[in-house]
Coordinates of C-alpha atoms in Angstrom, one line a residue:
X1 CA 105.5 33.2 10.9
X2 CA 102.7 35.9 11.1
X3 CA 99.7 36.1 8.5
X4 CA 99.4 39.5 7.8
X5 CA 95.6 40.7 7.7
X6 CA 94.8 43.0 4.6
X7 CA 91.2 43.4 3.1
X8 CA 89.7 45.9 0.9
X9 CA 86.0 46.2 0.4
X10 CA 85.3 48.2 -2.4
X11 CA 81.9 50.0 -3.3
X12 CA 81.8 52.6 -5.9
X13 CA 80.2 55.8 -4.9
X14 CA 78.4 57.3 -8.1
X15 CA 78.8 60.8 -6.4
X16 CA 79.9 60.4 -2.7
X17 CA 82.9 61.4 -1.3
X18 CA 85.9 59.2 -1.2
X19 CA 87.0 57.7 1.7
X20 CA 88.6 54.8 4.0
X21 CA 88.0 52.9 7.0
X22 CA 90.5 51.8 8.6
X23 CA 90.5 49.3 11.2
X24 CA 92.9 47.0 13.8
X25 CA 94.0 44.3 15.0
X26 CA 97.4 43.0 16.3
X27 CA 99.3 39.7 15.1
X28 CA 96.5 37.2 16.9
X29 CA 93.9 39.2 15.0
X30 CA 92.5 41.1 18.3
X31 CA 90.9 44.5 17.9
X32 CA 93.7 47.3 18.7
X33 CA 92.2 50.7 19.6
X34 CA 94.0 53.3 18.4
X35 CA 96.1 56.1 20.6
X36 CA 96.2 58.8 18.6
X37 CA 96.5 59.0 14.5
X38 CA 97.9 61.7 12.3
X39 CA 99.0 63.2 9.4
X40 CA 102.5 64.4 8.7
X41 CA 102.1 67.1 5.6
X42 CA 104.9 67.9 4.2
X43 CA 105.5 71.0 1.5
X44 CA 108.7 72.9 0.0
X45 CA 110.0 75.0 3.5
X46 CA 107.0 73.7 5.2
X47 CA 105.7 71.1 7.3
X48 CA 102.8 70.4 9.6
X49 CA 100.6 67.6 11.9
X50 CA 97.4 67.7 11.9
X51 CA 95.3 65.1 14.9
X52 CA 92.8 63.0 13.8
X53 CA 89.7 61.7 15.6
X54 CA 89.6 58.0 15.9
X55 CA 87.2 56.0 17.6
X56 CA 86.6 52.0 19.3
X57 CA 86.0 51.0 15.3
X58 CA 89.0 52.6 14.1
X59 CA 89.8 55.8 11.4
X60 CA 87.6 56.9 9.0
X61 CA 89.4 59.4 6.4
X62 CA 87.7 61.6 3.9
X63 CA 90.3 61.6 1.1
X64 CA 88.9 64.4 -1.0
X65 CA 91.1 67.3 -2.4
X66 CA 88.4 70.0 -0.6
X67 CA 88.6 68.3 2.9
X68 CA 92.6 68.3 3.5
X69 CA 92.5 71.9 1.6
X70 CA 90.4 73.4 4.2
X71 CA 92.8 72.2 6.7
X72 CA 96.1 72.7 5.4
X73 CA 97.2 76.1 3.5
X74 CA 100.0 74.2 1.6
X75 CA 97.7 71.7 0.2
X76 CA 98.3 73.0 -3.5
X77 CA 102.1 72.7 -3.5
X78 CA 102.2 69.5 -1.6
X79 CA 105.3 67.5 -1.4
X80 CA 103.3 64.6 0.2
X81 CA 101.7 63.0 3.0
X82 CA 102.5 60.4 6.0
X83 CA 99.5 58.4 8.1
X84 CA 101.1 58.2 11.5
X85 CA 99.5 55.4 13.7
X86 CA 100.4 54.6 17.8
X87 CA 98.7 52.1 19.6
X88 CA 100.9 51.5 22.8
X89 CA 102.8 49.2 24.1
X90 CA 102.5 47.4 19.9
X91 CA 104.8 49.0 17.5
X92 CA 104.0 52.6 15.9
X93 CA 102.8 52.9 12.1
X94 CA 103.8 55.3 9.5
X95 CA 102.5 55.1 6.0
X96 CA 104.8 55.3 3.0
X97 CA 104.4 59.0 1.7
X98 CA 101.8 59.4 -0.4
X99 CA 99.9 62.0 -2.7
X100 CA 96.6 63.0 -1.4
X101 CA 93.3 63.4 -4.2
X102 CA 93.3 66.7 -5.8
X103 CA 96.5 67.6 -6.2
X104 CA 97.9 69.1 -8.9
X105 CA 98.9 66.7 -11.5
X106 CA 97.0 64.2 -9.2
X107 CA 93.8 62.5 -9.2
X108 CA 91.6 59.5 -10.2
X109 CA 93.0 57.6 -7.5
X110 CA 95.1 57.6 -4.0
X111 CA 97.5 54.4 -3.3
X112 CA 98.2 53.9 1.1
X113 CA 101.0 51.7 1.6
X114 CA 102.3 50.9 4.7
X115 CA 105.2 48.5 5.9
X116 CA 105.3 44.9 5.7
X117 CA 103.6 44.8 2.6
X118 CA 100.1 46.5 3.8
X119 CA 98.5 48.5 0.7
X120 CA 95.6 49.7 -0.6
X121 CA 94.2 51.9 -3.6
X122 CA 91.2 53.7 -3.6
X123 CA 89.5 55.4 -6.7
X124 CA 88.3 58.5 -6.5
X125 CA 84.2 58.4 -5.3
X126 CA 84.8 54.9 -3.7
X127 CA 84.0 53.8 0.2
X128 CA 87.0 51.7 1.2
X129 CA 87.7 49.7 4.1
X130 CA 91.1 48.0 5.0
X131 CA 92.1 46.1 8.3
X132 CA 95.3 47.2 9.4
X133 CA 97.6 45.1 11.5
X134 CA 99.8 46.3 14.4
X135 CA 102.7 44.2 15.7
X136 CA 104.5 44.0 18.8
X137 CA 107.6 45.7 19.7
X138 CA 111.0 44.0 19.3
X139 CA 114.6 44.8 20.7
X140 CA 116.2 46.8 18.1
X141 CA 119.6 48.3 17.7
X142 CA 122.3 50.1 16.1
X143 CA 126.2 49.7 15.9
X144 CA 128.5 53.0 15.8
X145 CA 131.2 51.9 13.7
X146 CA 133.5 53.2 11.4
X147 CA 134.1 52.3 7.6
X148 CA 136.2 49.5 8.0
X149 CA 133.3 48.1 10.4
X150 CA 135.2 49.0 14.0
X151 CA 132.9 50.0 16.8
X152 CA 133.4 53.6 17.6
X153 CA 132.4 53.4 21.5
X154 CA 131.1 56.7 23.2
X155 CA 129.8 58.7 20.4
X156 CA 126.3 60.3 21.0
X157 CA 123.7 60.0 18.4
X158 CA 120.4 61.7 18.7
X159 CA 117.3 59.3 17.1
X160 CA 114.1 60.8 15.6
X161 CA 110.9 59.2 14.0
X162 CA 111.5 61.3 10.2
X163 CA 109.2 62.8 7.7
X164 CA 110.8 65.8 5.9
X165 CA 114.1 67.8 5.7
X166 CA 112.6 69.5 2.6
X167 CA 114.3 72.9 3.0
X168 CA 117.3 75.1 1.5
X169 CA 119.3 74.1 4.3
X170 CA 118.1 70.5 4.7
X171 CA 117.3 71.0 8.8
X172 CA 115.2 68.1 10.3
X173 CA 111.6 69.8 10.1
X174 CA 109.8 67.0 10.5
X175 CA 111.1 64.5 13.1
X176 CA 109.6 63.2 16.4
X177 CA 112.1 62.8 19.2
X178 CA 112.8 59.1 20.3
X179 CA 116.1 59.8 22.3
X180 CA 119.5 60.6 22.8
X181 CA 122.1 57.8 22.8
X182 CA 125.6 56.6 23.5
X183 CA 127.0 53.8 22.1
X184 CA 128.6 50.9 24.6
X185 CA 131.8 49.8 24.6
X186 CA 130.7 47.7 21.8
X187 CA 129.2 50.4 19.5
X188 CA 125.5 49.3 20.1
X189 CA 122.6 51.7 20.7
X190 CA 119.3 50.4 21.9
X191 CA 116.7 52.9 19.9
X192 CA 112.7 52.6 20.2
X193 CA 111.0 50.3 17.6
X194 CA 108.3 50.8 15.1
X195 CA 107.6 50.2 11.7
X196 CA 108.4 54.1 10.3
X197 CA 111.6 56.0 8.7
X198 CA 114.4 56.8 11.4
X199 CA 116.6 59.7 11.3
X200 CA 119.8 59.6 13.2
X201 CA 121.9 62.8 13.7
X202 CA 125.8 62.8 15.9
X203 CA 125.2 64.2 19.1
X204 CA 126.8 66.8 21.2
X205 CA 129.9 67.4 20.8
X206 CA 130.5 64.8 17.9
X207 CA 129.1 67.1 14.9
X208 CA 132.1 68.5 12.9
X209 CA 132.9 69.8 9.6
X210 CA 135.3 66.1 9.7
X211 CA 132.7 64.0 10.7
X212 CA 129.7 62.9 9.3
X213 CA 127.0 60.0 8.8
X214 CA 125.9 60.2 4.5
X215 CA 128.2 60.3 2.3
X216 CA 125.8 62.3 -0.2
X217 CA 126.3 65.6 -0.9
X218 CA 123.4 67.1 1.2
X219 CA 122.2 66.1 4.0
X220 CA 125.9 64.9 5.7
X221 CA 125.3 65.2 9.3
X222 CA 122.0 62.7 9.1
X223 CA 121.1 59.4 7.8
X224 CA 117.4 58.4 7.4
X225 CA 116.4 55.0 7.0
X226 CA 114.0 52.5 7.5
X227 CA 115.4 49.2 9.9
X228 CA 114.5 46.2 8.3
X229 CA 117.0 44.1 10.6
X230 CA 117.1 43.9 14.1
X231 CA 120.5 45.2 14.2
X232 CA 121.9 47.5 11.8
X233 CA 125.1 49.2 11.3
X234 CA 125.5 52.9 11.2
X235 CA 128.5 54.2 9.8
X236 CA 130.6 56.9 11.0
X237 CA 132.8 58.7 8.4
X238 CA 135.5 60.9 9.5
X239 CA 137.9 62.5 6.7
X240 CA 141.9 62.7 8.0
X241 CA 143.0 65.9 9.6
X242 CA 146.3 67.1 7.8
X243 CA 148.1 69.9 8.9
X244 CA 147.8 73.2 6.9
X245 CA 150.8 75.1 6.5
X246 CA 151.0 78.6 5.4
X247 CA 153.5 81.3 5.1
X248 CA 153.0 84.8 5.1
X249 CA 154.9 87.3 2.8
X250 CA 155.2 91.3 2.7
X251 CA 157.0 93.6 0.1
X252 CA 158.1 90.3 -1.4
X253 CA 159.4 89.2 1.7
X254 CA 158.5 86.1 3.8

């Protein structure tokens, strides 16, 4: 059992900007220094990462509408925003999306939430300050099966770290490489770990009009999901391929 770390020191600003500090520690409560830190933007068509400068005390973040404005020509028609955190060899970060202060419809106060539980709100004009706590990397896995739960061994599936297919065509804009895989004779797939969304796509040669891993509507050919297990099962649909037979008339004649 792990005690999770979370504090928030709260001191109104009367007219100061808003911001947080963020700081880190792993599972033992040892300092962590961050690797690098950003934020995934995401917008209608539109998506981009801006790099963050961190330090040996962590992340401060100015959370003001003007300061992410000046930095990101989609701010006004925002769809939302991921904090992406690595600190190698522990397990990566990534926020819950969130709205950042100043957009439309939007202000008064921001609300961070991260996995396991790890949240924070901060009111507009407010200095905050919240330890953050990294954990270490554990064996995690999928299994390739098919709806009645049957490992489908050989098919390739291509893994990404996901924040937005928000598009006309729903294409994976906003996805970080983690690998390309083949499942064992058992179905498994070993994937990277971390605490954000994954995206998993079929791989060469296994994308088809017939095959497919959502059963929604949109978005067919990808599932996204957080893991919450250690081992999870991805399912394969695949609809039955019936002949098609046609015949071809002229003049009223087959």
């Amino acid at each position: 059992m792990f005690t999770w770390v979370l504090s928030a020191a709260l001191c109104a600003g009367v007219h100061g900007a808003t911001t947080l500090d963020l700081s880190f520690v792993d599972t033992d409560g040892k300092p962590v220094r961050l690797a690098t830190a950003d934020l995934l933007l995401v917008a209608w068509g539109a998506t981009e990462r801006i790099g963050l400068e961190t330090s040996d005390d962590g992340l401060s973040l100015t959370l003001d509408g003007d300061w992410l404005r000046s930095r990101w020509s989609r701010f006004d028609d925002q769809e939302g925003v991921y904090l992406y955190l690595q600190a190698p060899p522990l397990a990566a970060i990534q926020s819950h999306r969130f709205t950042w202060l100043g957009a439309a419809g939007h202000a008064g106060a921001v609300t961070i939430a991260f996995p396991r539980g790890q949240e924070i709100a901060v009111d507009e004009g407010m200095n905050a300050t919240m330890t953050v706590v990294f954990r270490t990397t554990a064996r995690r896995r999928v299994r390739v099966v098919d709806p009645d739960g049957r490992p489908r061994p050989g098919t390739a599936i291509n893994a990404f770290m996901f924040w937005s297919q928000s598009n006309h065509c729903a294409v994976l804009a906003g996805g970080e490489p983690l690998g390309s895989f083949v499942a064992n004779t058992d179905g498994w797939i070993e994937v990277p770990d971390g605490d954000f969304e994954y995206a998993f796509e079929l791989g060469r040669g296994f994308t088809s009009d017939h095959v497919f891993l959502n059963e929604g509507r949109y978005e067919r050919e990808r599932l996204v999901t957080r893991l919450l297990q250690p081992d999870t099962d991805v399912v394969v649909h695949q609809f039955p391929v019936r002949p098609l037979e046609m015949r071809v008339w002229r003049a009223d004649e087959p």
